[in-house]
Structure formats: C-alpha cells, structure tokens
Amino acid sequence: MKQIIDIFKIEKKPHRGLMAFEWVVMGYLALTLLIVLFAYTKIENPESMIWGRARVVAMTAALWAVYRLVPCRFTMMVRVVAQISLLAWWYPDTYEINRLLPNLDHHFAAWEQALFGCQPALIFAARWPSVVVSELMSLGYAAYYPLIGVVVFAYFFRHYEEFTQCAFVIIASFFAYYIVFDVLPVVGPTFYYKAVGLDQIARGAFPALGDYFNHHQDCLPTPGYTDGLFYHLVEDAKAAGERPTAAFPSSHVGVSTVCMMLLWRVRSYRLCWCLMPIYVLLCLATVYIQAHYVIDALAGLVSGVALYHATMAAAKAWQHPSHTKHHS
C-alpha cells in the first residue's frame, strides 16, 4: 500500500525542465530534421517526417505540462514510457535517410565469408530446424521489447532514485544506434540474401546492389518451424514495421546488453539471472532468423558495453553537483 501511495505522492521539489532523456530525443529529432530539410527533394514523404517530429515535440511538451501540474512518480513514469514506446516509431526513419546512400551489404557478407568460411546466417537454421530450437530462437527475438520493459519497471518500482538515469541510458543507446543506421546502409541477410538469391550466396557471390533497396523491401521468411506461436509473432512484427535497414551493429544485441548491465549495476542479480536465458537466445536469434550477420551481433555486443559506460558517464555528468538543484 505504501508503494502505491508513493507513486501518486506529490513531490516537494519537482524537476522544472525537460529531463535528460527528453533532451536526447530532442537532439536526435533536431539532427534528423536538418537532414530531412537538406535532402528534402530526395526523401520520400518528407512532409510526414516533419509533421511526425512536430507531434513528438507537442507530446513531450504536453507530458511535461502534466507533470508540472501533478508532479509525482506516476506522471514521471508516463513521460518515460511515452518516449520509450516511440523508439520503434523512430526506427523506419533510418531507412528513409540511409537509402540516400548506396548499399554496403556486399562488403559485410564478404567479410563474414572471409572470417568464418561460410555464411552462418545461411546455415544456422538449416542445421537446427527443429521445433524446439526454432521456437526458442523466435521467443528470444520476440522478447526484445518486453526485456526492455522489465528493466525499466524494475528501476521504477525498486530503484526509483535512478529511474530517469536508467531511461536516459536506454534511450541514448537507442539513438546512438539510430545515428549509425542513418549513415550506414546495411540491410542484413534477410534482405540481401533475398535480393541476390540463396544459390548465389551459397556460391560465395556477393554483388553490390547500389540503390536496389530504394525500390525493393522484400525479405526472406523467418526460417525454422513455420507453425509456432513465437514464429508468427516474429513474422507479424516484421510485416508491421521491418525495413531494409539497421543491420550493423545489431541494436537488439547492443541494447539488450545495456539492459543486462543496468540490472547488474543495481545488484538485481536474481532478475538478471532469470533474464539471462532470454538474453542469450535473443543474441543467437539475430543470426538464426537471418536478421543479422555474425559480425553485426559481435559488434552489437562490443558497442553495447561501450555505450553502457559512455551513457552512464554522461548521466552522472548531468547529475553533477552543479545540476543537483534542478533535480528532485
């Protein structure tokens, strides 16, 4: 009961301005808005991208106003959840921006071949097509956003004093990946293999495709057991919002690594170990379902660790004593 009361208890010293995680959103919004304006005639539907950003600004301002009227943990949670919920909305824009550049998958597929002597994304599911393995992999991949949600709410209910810091680290990590995706047009095996043809890929032929993905968005179906519950969840998610973009590095691996490190930081060891099987499955699934090359997943792991430390340092800098008077 006390915890419920605390959620709605009015704060004595509420934060006055935008939170650090909201400034990250505004920064990415401004950066991509400039890109859209400079490339206005080359981008498809630039008006919708501009108005979409205007709506994000309006939503952020409205949620800030609500918090100022009723400054409590609940309204702060709404501010955080709203911005995290929009992270998937920002994703397709990386395609609209990076399609201005020629595709680079032929380089990544060639590097994969040179490192492993094969295409792991092509043979992983072929060697382990069983119902159990397939469904476990699809479960891991589908658990990406739920895993993030678990971490966010774990901080809200158990470590509220660091709740907005957690939100900053997650949101800043997402946008760091989105910036890379904006300038690095790599689509991943599911799109590249489909475009080139599996026979060509198996023979080690990796042609450059230029602007092919400007006009083609077909991808391979998820491999494995096609009648599984989690298989269909992954397929439905791909149908709803997948684009030929955002392959290198794997943000699925990177952000989930950040989330696991956030849990370890506050000594939520039990929850961390409970989520560990999901985390491992998720990392493996990125290659199994052919969303990523192995080098994408490895880069996601390394960059996730680096981003955790960088964003945590930035969060602490924001809460330097010179800023403490602005924080509750």
Tab-separated table of C-alpha atoms in Angstrom:
chain	number	residue	atom	x	y	z
A	1	MET	CA	0.000	0.000	0.000
A	2	LYS	CA	2.817	2.422	0.868
A	3	GLN	CA	4.403	1.819	-2.535
A	4	ILE	CA	1.140	2.696	-4.271
A	5	ILE	CA	0.821	5.861	-2.179
A	6	ASP	CA	4.396	6.828	-3.062
A	7	ILE	CA	3.629	6.535	-6.784
A	8	PHE	CA	0.990	9.273	-6.545
A	9	LYS	CA	2.570	11.333	-3.784
A	10	ILE	CA	3.234	14.918	-4.872
A	11	GLU	CA	6.953	15.678	-4.977
A	12	LYS	CA	8.196	18.558	-2.851
A	13	LYS	CA	10.943	19.593	-5.268
A	14	PRO	CA	9.840	18.537	-8.773
A	15	HIS	CA	12.181	18.824	-11.714
A	16	ARG	CA	11.373	22.029	-13.591
A	17	GLY	CA	12.573	21.492	-17.142
A	18	LEU	CA	12.944	18.619	-19.565
A	19	MET	CA	14.707	15.524	-18.296
A	20	ALA	CA	18.000	14.339	-19.774
A	21	PHE	CA	16.310	11.509	-21.683
A	22	GLU	CA	13.927	14.026	-23.280
A	23	TRP	CA	16.822	16.236	-24.338
A	24	VAL	CA	18.322	13.196	-26.085
A	25	VAL	CA	15.072	12.772	-28.021
A	26	MET	CA	15.016	16.468	-28.935
A	27	GLY	CA	18.649	16.289	-30.034
A	28	TYR	CA	18.058	13.338	-32.359
A	29	LEU	CA	14.875	14.985	-33.606
A	30	ALA	CA	16.750	18.185	-34.479
A	31	LEU	CA	19.622	16.316	-36.154
A	32	THR	CA	17.378	14.229	-38.391
A	33	LEU	CA	15.132	17.212	-39.107
A	34	LEU	CA	18.152	19.045	-40.524
A	35	ILE	CA	18.949	16.021	-42.701
A	36	VAL	CA	15.367	15.904	-43.952
A	37	LEU	CA	15.384	19.622	-44.768
A	38	PHE	CA	18.722	19.460	-46.618
A	39	ALA	CA	17.656	16.354	-48.564
A	40	TYR	CA	14.031	17.425	-48.934
A	41	THR	CA	13.755	16.674	-52.652
A	42	LYS	CA	15.461	13.284	-52.352
A	43	ILE	CA	13.496	11.867	-49.417
A	44	GLU	CA	10.149	10.218	-49.914
A	45	ASN	CA	7.312	11.894	-47.979
A	46	PRO	CA	9.451	14.452	-46.149
A	47	GLU	CA	6.307	16.265	-45.029
A	48	SER	CA	5.159	13.285	-42.974
A	49	MET	CA	8.597	13.064	-41.329
A	50	ILE	CA	8.494	16.757	-40.438
A	51	TRP	CA	4.964	16.637	-39.063
A	52	GLY	CA	5.794	13.471	-37.165
A	53	ARG	CA	8.570	15.329	-35.400
A	54	ALA	CA	6.239	18.220	-34.643
A	55	ARG	CA	3.866	15.777	-32.955
A	56	VAL	CA	6.706	14.374	-30.848
A	57	VAL	CA	7.581	17.901	-29.683
A	58	ALA	CA	3.918	18.579	-28.864
A	59	MET	CA	3.590	15.287	-26.963
A	60	THR	CA	6.776	15.945	-24.993
A	61	ALA	CA	5.587	19.443	-24.072
A	62	ALA	CA	2.156	18.141	-23.058
A	63	LEU	CA	3.598	15.428	-20.811
A	64	TRP	CA	5.964	17.955	-19.248
A	65	ALA	CA	2.967	20.234	-18.522
A	66	VAL	CA	1.018	17.382	-16.938
A	67	TYR	CA	3.987	16.556	-14.721
A	68	ARG	CA	4.316	20.204	-13.677
A	69	LEU	CA	0.618	20.235	-12.732
A	70	VAL	CA	0.814	16.879	-10.921
A	71	PRO	CA	4.480	16.252	-10.082
A	72	CYS	CA	4.623	12.665	-8.890
A	73	ARG	CA	6.248	9.366	-9.762
A	74	PHE	CA	3.301	8.296	-11.896
A	75	THR	CA	3.443	11.297	-14.237
A	76	MET	CA	7.222	10.913	-14.476
A	77	MET	CA	6.728	7.253	-15.416
A	78	VAL	CA	4.304	8.331	-18.159
A	79	ARG	CA	6.963	10.682	-19.547
A	80	VAL	CA	9.497	7.867	-19.661
A	81	VAL	CA	7.172	5.200	-21.041
A	82	ALA	CA	5.919	7.541	-23.774
A	83	GLN	CA	9.427	8.186	-25.110
A	84	ILE	CA	10.470	4.536	-24.879
A	85	SER	CA	7.272	3.498	-26.672
A	86	LEU	CA	8.199	5.818	-29.539
A	87	LEU	CA	11.587	4.181	-30.085
A	88	ALA	CA	10.044	1.688	-32.507
A	89	TRP	CA	8.344	4.596	-34.300
A	90	TRP	CA	11.714	6.228	-34.977
A	91	TYR	CA	13.160	3.050	-36.492
A	92	PRO	CA	11.698	3.256	-40.065
A	93	ASP	CA	13.145	6.740	-40.472
A	94	THR	CA	16.640	5.261	-40.561
A	95	TYR	CA	15.636	3.614	-43.838
A	96	GLU	CA	14.270	6.848	-45.281
A	97	ILE	CA	17.563	8.582	-44.513
A	98	ASN	CA	20.182	5.925	-45.282
A	99	ARG	CA	18.603	4.979	-48.610
A	100	LEU	CA	20.191	8.174	-49.918
A	101	LEU	CA	23.482	6.224	-49.882
A	102	PRO	CA	24.496	3.067	-51.798
A	103	ASN	CA	24.001	-0.265	-50.028
A	104	LEU	CA	27.049	-1.821	-48.341
A	105	ASP	CA	25.932	-5.409	-47.688
A	106	HIS	CA	28.279	-6.883	-50.269
A	107	HIS	CA	31.200	-5.791	-48.091
A	108	PHE	CA	29.705	-7.227	-44.904
A	109	ALA	CA	28.761	-10.537	-46.496
A	110	ALA	CA	32.282	-10.809	-47.937
A	111	TRP	CA	33.843	-10.079	-44.536
A	112	GLU	CA	31.582	-12.695	-42.982
A	113	GLN	CA	32.748	-15.228	-45.560
A	114	ALA	CA	36.395	-14.341	-45.006
A	115	LEU	CA	36.094	-14.682	-41.216
A	116	PHE	CA	34.022	-17.862	-40.995
A	117	GLY	CA	34.460	-19.528	-44.372
A	118	CYS	CA	30.675	-19.557	-44.775
A	119	GLN	CA	27.552	-17.540	-44.117
A	120	PRO	CA	26.451	-18.529	-40.580
A	121	ALA	CA	23.077	-16.877	-41.078
A	122	LEU	CA	22.502	-19.217	-44.017
A	123	ILE	CA	23.441	-22.462	-42.278
A	124	PHE	CA	22.408	-21.875	-38.637
A	125	ALA	CA	18.699	-22.562	-39.089
A	126	ALA	CA	19.374	-25.174	-41.784
A	127	ARG	CA	21.382	-27.262	-39.312
A	128	TRP	CA	18.983	-26.828	-36.375
A	129	PRO	CA	15.493	-26.614	-37.893
A	130	SER	CA	13.744	-28.474	-35.053
A	131	VAL	CA	10.558	-27.142	-33.494
A	132	VAL	CA	12.211	-26.608	-30.116
A	133	VAL	CA	15.229	-24.677	-31.407
A	134	SER	CA	13.147	-22.641	-33.837
A	135	GLU	CA	10.589	-21.607	-31.240
A	136	LEU	CA	13.239	-20.804	-28.663
A	137	MET	CA	15.013	-18.546	-31.136
A	138	SER	CA	11.797	-16.811	-32.124
A	139	LEU	CA	10.929	-16.437	-28.439
A	140	GLY	CA	14.268	-14.784	-27.786
A	141	TYR	CA	13.882	-12.347	-30.659
A	142	ALA	CA	10.278	-11.509	-29.760
A	143	ALA	CA	11.312	-10.819	-26.149
A	144	TYR	CA	13.389	-7.751	-27.087
A	145	TYR	CA	10.938	-5.007	-26.123
A	146	PRO	CA	9.472	-6.965	-23.172
A	147	LEU	CA	13.014	-7.325	-21.793
A	148	ILE	CA	13.490	-3.558	-22.015
A	149	GLY	CA	10.135	-3.045	-20.298
A	150	VAL	CA	11.070	-5.378	-17.445
A	151	VAL	CA	14.278	-3.421	-16.807
A	152	VAL	CA	12.532	-0.039	-16.924
A	153	PHE	CA	9.803	-1.087	-14.484
A	154	ALA	CA	12.319	-2.838	-12.227
A	155	TYR	CA	14.039	0.510	-11.833
A	156	PHE	CA	10.731	2.330	-11.350
A	157	PHE	CA	9.488	0.083	-8.550
A	158	ARG	CA	12.780	-0.867	-6.879
A	159	HIS	CA	15.285	1.880	-7.680
A	160	TYR	CA	13.217	4.979	-8.398
A	161	GLU	CA	16.037	7.339	-7.429
A	162	GLU	CA	17.846	6.094	-10.568
A	163	PHE	CA	14.775	5.603	-12.753
A	164	THR	CA	15.311	8.582	-15.066
A	165	GLN	CA	19.015	7.724	-15.270
A	166	CYS	CA	18.060	4.249	-16.492
A	167	ALA	CA	15.710	5.808	-19.053
A	168	PHE	CA	18.486	8.109	-20.261
A	169	VAL	CA	20.942	5.225	-20.726
A	170	ILE	CA	18.440	3.126	-22.719
A	171	ILE	CA	17.111	5.959	-24.881
A	172	ALA	CA	20.560	7.435	-25.541
A	173	SER	CA	21.818	3.985	-26.552
A	174	PHE	CA	18.943	3.557	-28.987
A	175	PHE	CA	19.569	6.895	-30.654
A	176	ALA	CA	23.301	6.263	-30.833
A	177	TYR	CA	22.499	3.168	-32.901
A	178	TYR	CA	19.971	5.081	-34.992
A	179	ILE	CA	22.609	7.663	-35.883
A	180	VAL	CA	24.873	4.861	-37.134
A	181	PHE	CA	21.995	3.331	-39.091
A	182	ASP	CA	21.233	6.713	-40.693
A	183	VAL	CA	24.673	6.830	-42.311
A	184	LEU	CA	25.492	3.121	-42.734
A	185	PRO	CA	23.096	1.421	-45.183
A	186	VAL	CA	23.432	-2.267	-44.278
A	187	VAL	CA	20.221	-4.280	-44.547
A	188	GLY	CA	21.259	-7.691	-43.225
A	189	PRO	CA	20.979	-11.234	-44.606
A	190	THR	CA	17.178	-11.481	-44.746
A	191	PHE	CA	17.036	-8.658	-47.306
A	192	TYR	CA	20.396	-9.084	-49.022
A	193	TYR	CA	20.118	-12.860	-49.474
A	194	LYS	CA	16.613	-12.418	-50.864
A	195	ALA	CA	17.800	-9.821	-53.369
A	196	VAL	CA	20.876	-11.752	-54.537
A	197	GLY	CA	19.417	-15.268	-54.369
A	198	LEU	CA	20.351	-18.065	-51.969
A	199	ASP	CA	22.168	-20.013	-54.682
A	200	GLN	CA	24.431	-17.071	-55.389
A	201	ILE	CA	25.121	-16.532	-51.698
A	202	ALA	CA	25.934	-20.233	-51.191
A	203	ARG	CA	28.469	-19.988	-54.016
A	204	GLY	CA	30.140	-17.009	-52.350
A	205	ALA	CA	28.903	-14.381	-54.809
A	206	PHE	CA	28.215	-11.031	-53.131
A	207	PRO	CA	27.369	-8.402	-55.746
A	208	ALA	CA	26.956	-4.720	-54.961
A	209	LEU	CA	23.306	-3.673	-55.207
A	210	GLY	CA	23.611	0.105	-55.214
A	211	ASP	CA	20.181	1.657	-54.687
A	212	TYR	CA	18.263	-1.613	-55.142
A	213	PHE	CA	16.625	-1.331	-51.717
A	214	ASN	CA	15.220	2.078	-52.549
A	215	HIS	CA	12.567	0.245	-54.515
A	216	HIS	CA	12.541	-3.282	-53.050
A	217	GLN	CA	11.694	-4.220	-49.467
A	218	ASP	CA	11.164	-7.970	-49.791
A	219	CYS	CA	12.869	-10.189	-47.247
A	220	LEU	CA	13.190	-13.913	-46.630
A	221	PRO	CA	10.616	-15.584	-44.397
A	222	THR	CA	11.872	-16.416	-40.931
A	223	PRO	CA	13.500	-19.876	-41.110
A	224	GLY	CA	12.571	-22.762	-38.858
A	225	TYR	CA	9.254	-24.211	-37.710
A	226	THR	CA	6.575	-22.206	-39.506
A	227	ASP	CA	3.567	-23.112	-37.345
A	228	GLY	CA	4.924	-21.956	-33.994
A	229	LEU	CA	3.390	-19.232	-31.835
A	230	PHE	CA	6.615	-17.273	-31.474
A	231	TYR	CA	7.465	-17.793	-35.148
A	232	HIS	CA	4.246	-15.981	-36.050
A	233	LEU	CA	4.964	-13.222	-33.535
A	234	VAL	CA	8.275	-12.550	-35.270
A	235	GLU	CA	6.696	-12.694	-38.715
A	236	ASP	CA	3.903	-10.324	-37.646
A	237	ALA	CA	6.451	-7.882	-36.242
A	238	LYS	CA	8.423	-7.992	-39.494
A	239	ALA	CA	5.282	-7.411	-41.528
A	240	ALA	CA	4.271	-4.472	-39.341
A	241	GLY	CA	7.470	-2.458	-39.324
A	242	GLU	CA	10.544	-4.155	-40.774
A	243	ARG	CA	12.592	-2.164	-43.291
A	244	PRO	CA	15.835	-2.887	-45.171
A	245	THR	CA	17.963	-1.016	-42.660
A	246	ALA	CA	19.665	-1.122	-39.262
A	247	ALA	CA	21.771	-4.270	-39.560
A	248	PHE	CA	25.207	-3.133	-38.347
A	249	PRO	CA	25.760	-3.187	-35.468
A	250	SER	CA	22.882	-5.199	-34.031
A	251	SER	CA	20.932	-2.869	-31.760
A	252	HIS	CA	18.992	-5.897	-30.479
A	253	VAL	CA	22.222	-7.301	-29.057
A	254	GLY	CA	23.564	-3.900	-28.051
A	255	VAL	CA	20.530	-2.537	-26.216
A	256	SER	CA	19.753	-5.850	-24.510
A	257	THR	CA	23.390	-5.899	-23.319
A	258	VAL	CA	22.907	-2.392	-21.926
A	259	CYS	CA	19.758	-3.564	-20.131
A	260	MET	CA	21.500	-6.534	-18.546
A	261	MET	CA	24.315	-4.292	-17.352
A	262	LEU	CA	21.778	-1.883	-15.866
A	263	LEU	CA	20.309	-4.708	-13.802
A	264	TRP	CA	23.746	-5.882	-12.680
A	265	ARG	CA	24.638	-2.331	-11.662
A	266	VAL	CA	21.864	-2.155	-9.053
A	267	ARG	CA	22.550	-5.711	-7.900
A	268	SER	CA	19.294	-7.136	-9.231
A	269	TYR	CA	21.161	-10.392	-9.579
A	270	ARG	CA	18.136	-12.668	-9.299
A	271	LEU	CA	16.261	-10.826	-12.042
A	272	CYS	CA	19.437	-10.636	-14.121
A	273	TRP	CA	19.953	-14.407	-13.964
A	274	CYS	CA	16.258	-15.010	-14.690
A	275	LEU	CA	16.556	-12.926	-17.858
A	276	MET	CA	19.930	-14.349	-18.880
A	277	PRO	CA	18.474	-17.270	-20.922
A	278	ILE	CA	16.268	-14.803	-22.829
A	279	TYR	CA	19.248	-12.534	-23.420
A	280	VAL	CA	21.377	-15.402	-24.778
A	281	LEU	CA	18.534	-16.622	-27.010
A	282	LEU	CA	17.986	-13.100	-28.292
A	283	CYS	CA	21.645	-12.707	-29.252
A	284	LEU	CA	21.683	-16.072	-31.049
A	285	ALA	CA	18.324	-15.414	-32.680
A	286	THR	CA	19.570	-12.338	-34.504
A	287	VAL	CA	21.646	-14.659	-36.689
A	288	TYR	CA	19.265	-17.648	-36.643
A	289	ILE	CA	16.336	-15.671	-38.087
A	290	GLN	CA	18.755	-14.046	-40.583
A	291	ALA	CA	18.228	-10.503	-39.350
A	292	HIS	CA	21.980	-10.043	-38.842
A	293	TYR	CA	25.391	-11.289	-39.848
A	294	VAL	CA	27.536	-12.669	-37.023
A	295	ILE	CA	29.769	-9.615	-37.264
A	296	ASP	CA	26.671	-7.467	-36.624
A	297	ALA	CA	25.941	-9.399	-33.433
A	298	LEU	CA	29.555	-9.234	-32.244
A	299	ALA	CA	29.671	-5.509	-32.961
A	300	GLY	CA	26.398	-5.147	-31.071
A	301	LEU	CA	27.914	-6.848	-28.027
A	302	VAL	CA	31.053	-4.688	-28.037
A	303	SER	CA	29.185	-1.456	-28.760
A	304	GLY	CA	26.572	-2.282	-26.120
A	305	VAL	CA	29.239	-2.491	-23.424
A	306	ALA	CA	30.845	0.719	-24.687
A	307	LEU	CA	27.521	2.555	-24.864
A	308	TYR	CA	26.572	1.496	-21.362
A	309	HIS	CA	29.748	3.019	-19.934
A	310	ALA	CA	29.534	6.142	-22.131
A	311	THR	CA	25.875	6.874	-21.415
A	312	MET	CA	26.235	6.109	-17.720
A	313	ALA	CA	29.136	8.554	-17.551
A	314	ALA	CA	27.020	11.140	-19.370
A	315	ALA	CA	24.110	10.539	-16.983
A	316	LYS	CA	26.387	11.073	-13.981
A	317	ALA	CA	27.817	14.219	-15.554
A	318	TRP	CA	24.284	15.546	-15.999
A	319	GLN	CA	23.683	14.982	-12.298
A	320	HIS	CA	26.905	16.775	-11.336
A	321	PRO	CA	26.503	18.974	-8.231
A	322	SER	CA	26.066	21.999	-10.490
A	323	HIS	CA	22.840	20.413	-11.721
A	324	THR	CA	21.512	18.939	-8.497
A	325	LYS	CA	19.331	21.932	-7.747
A	326	HIS	CA	17.381	21.083	-10.907
A	327	HIS	CA	16.657	17.521	-9.788
A	328	SER	CA	14.300	16.250	-7.199
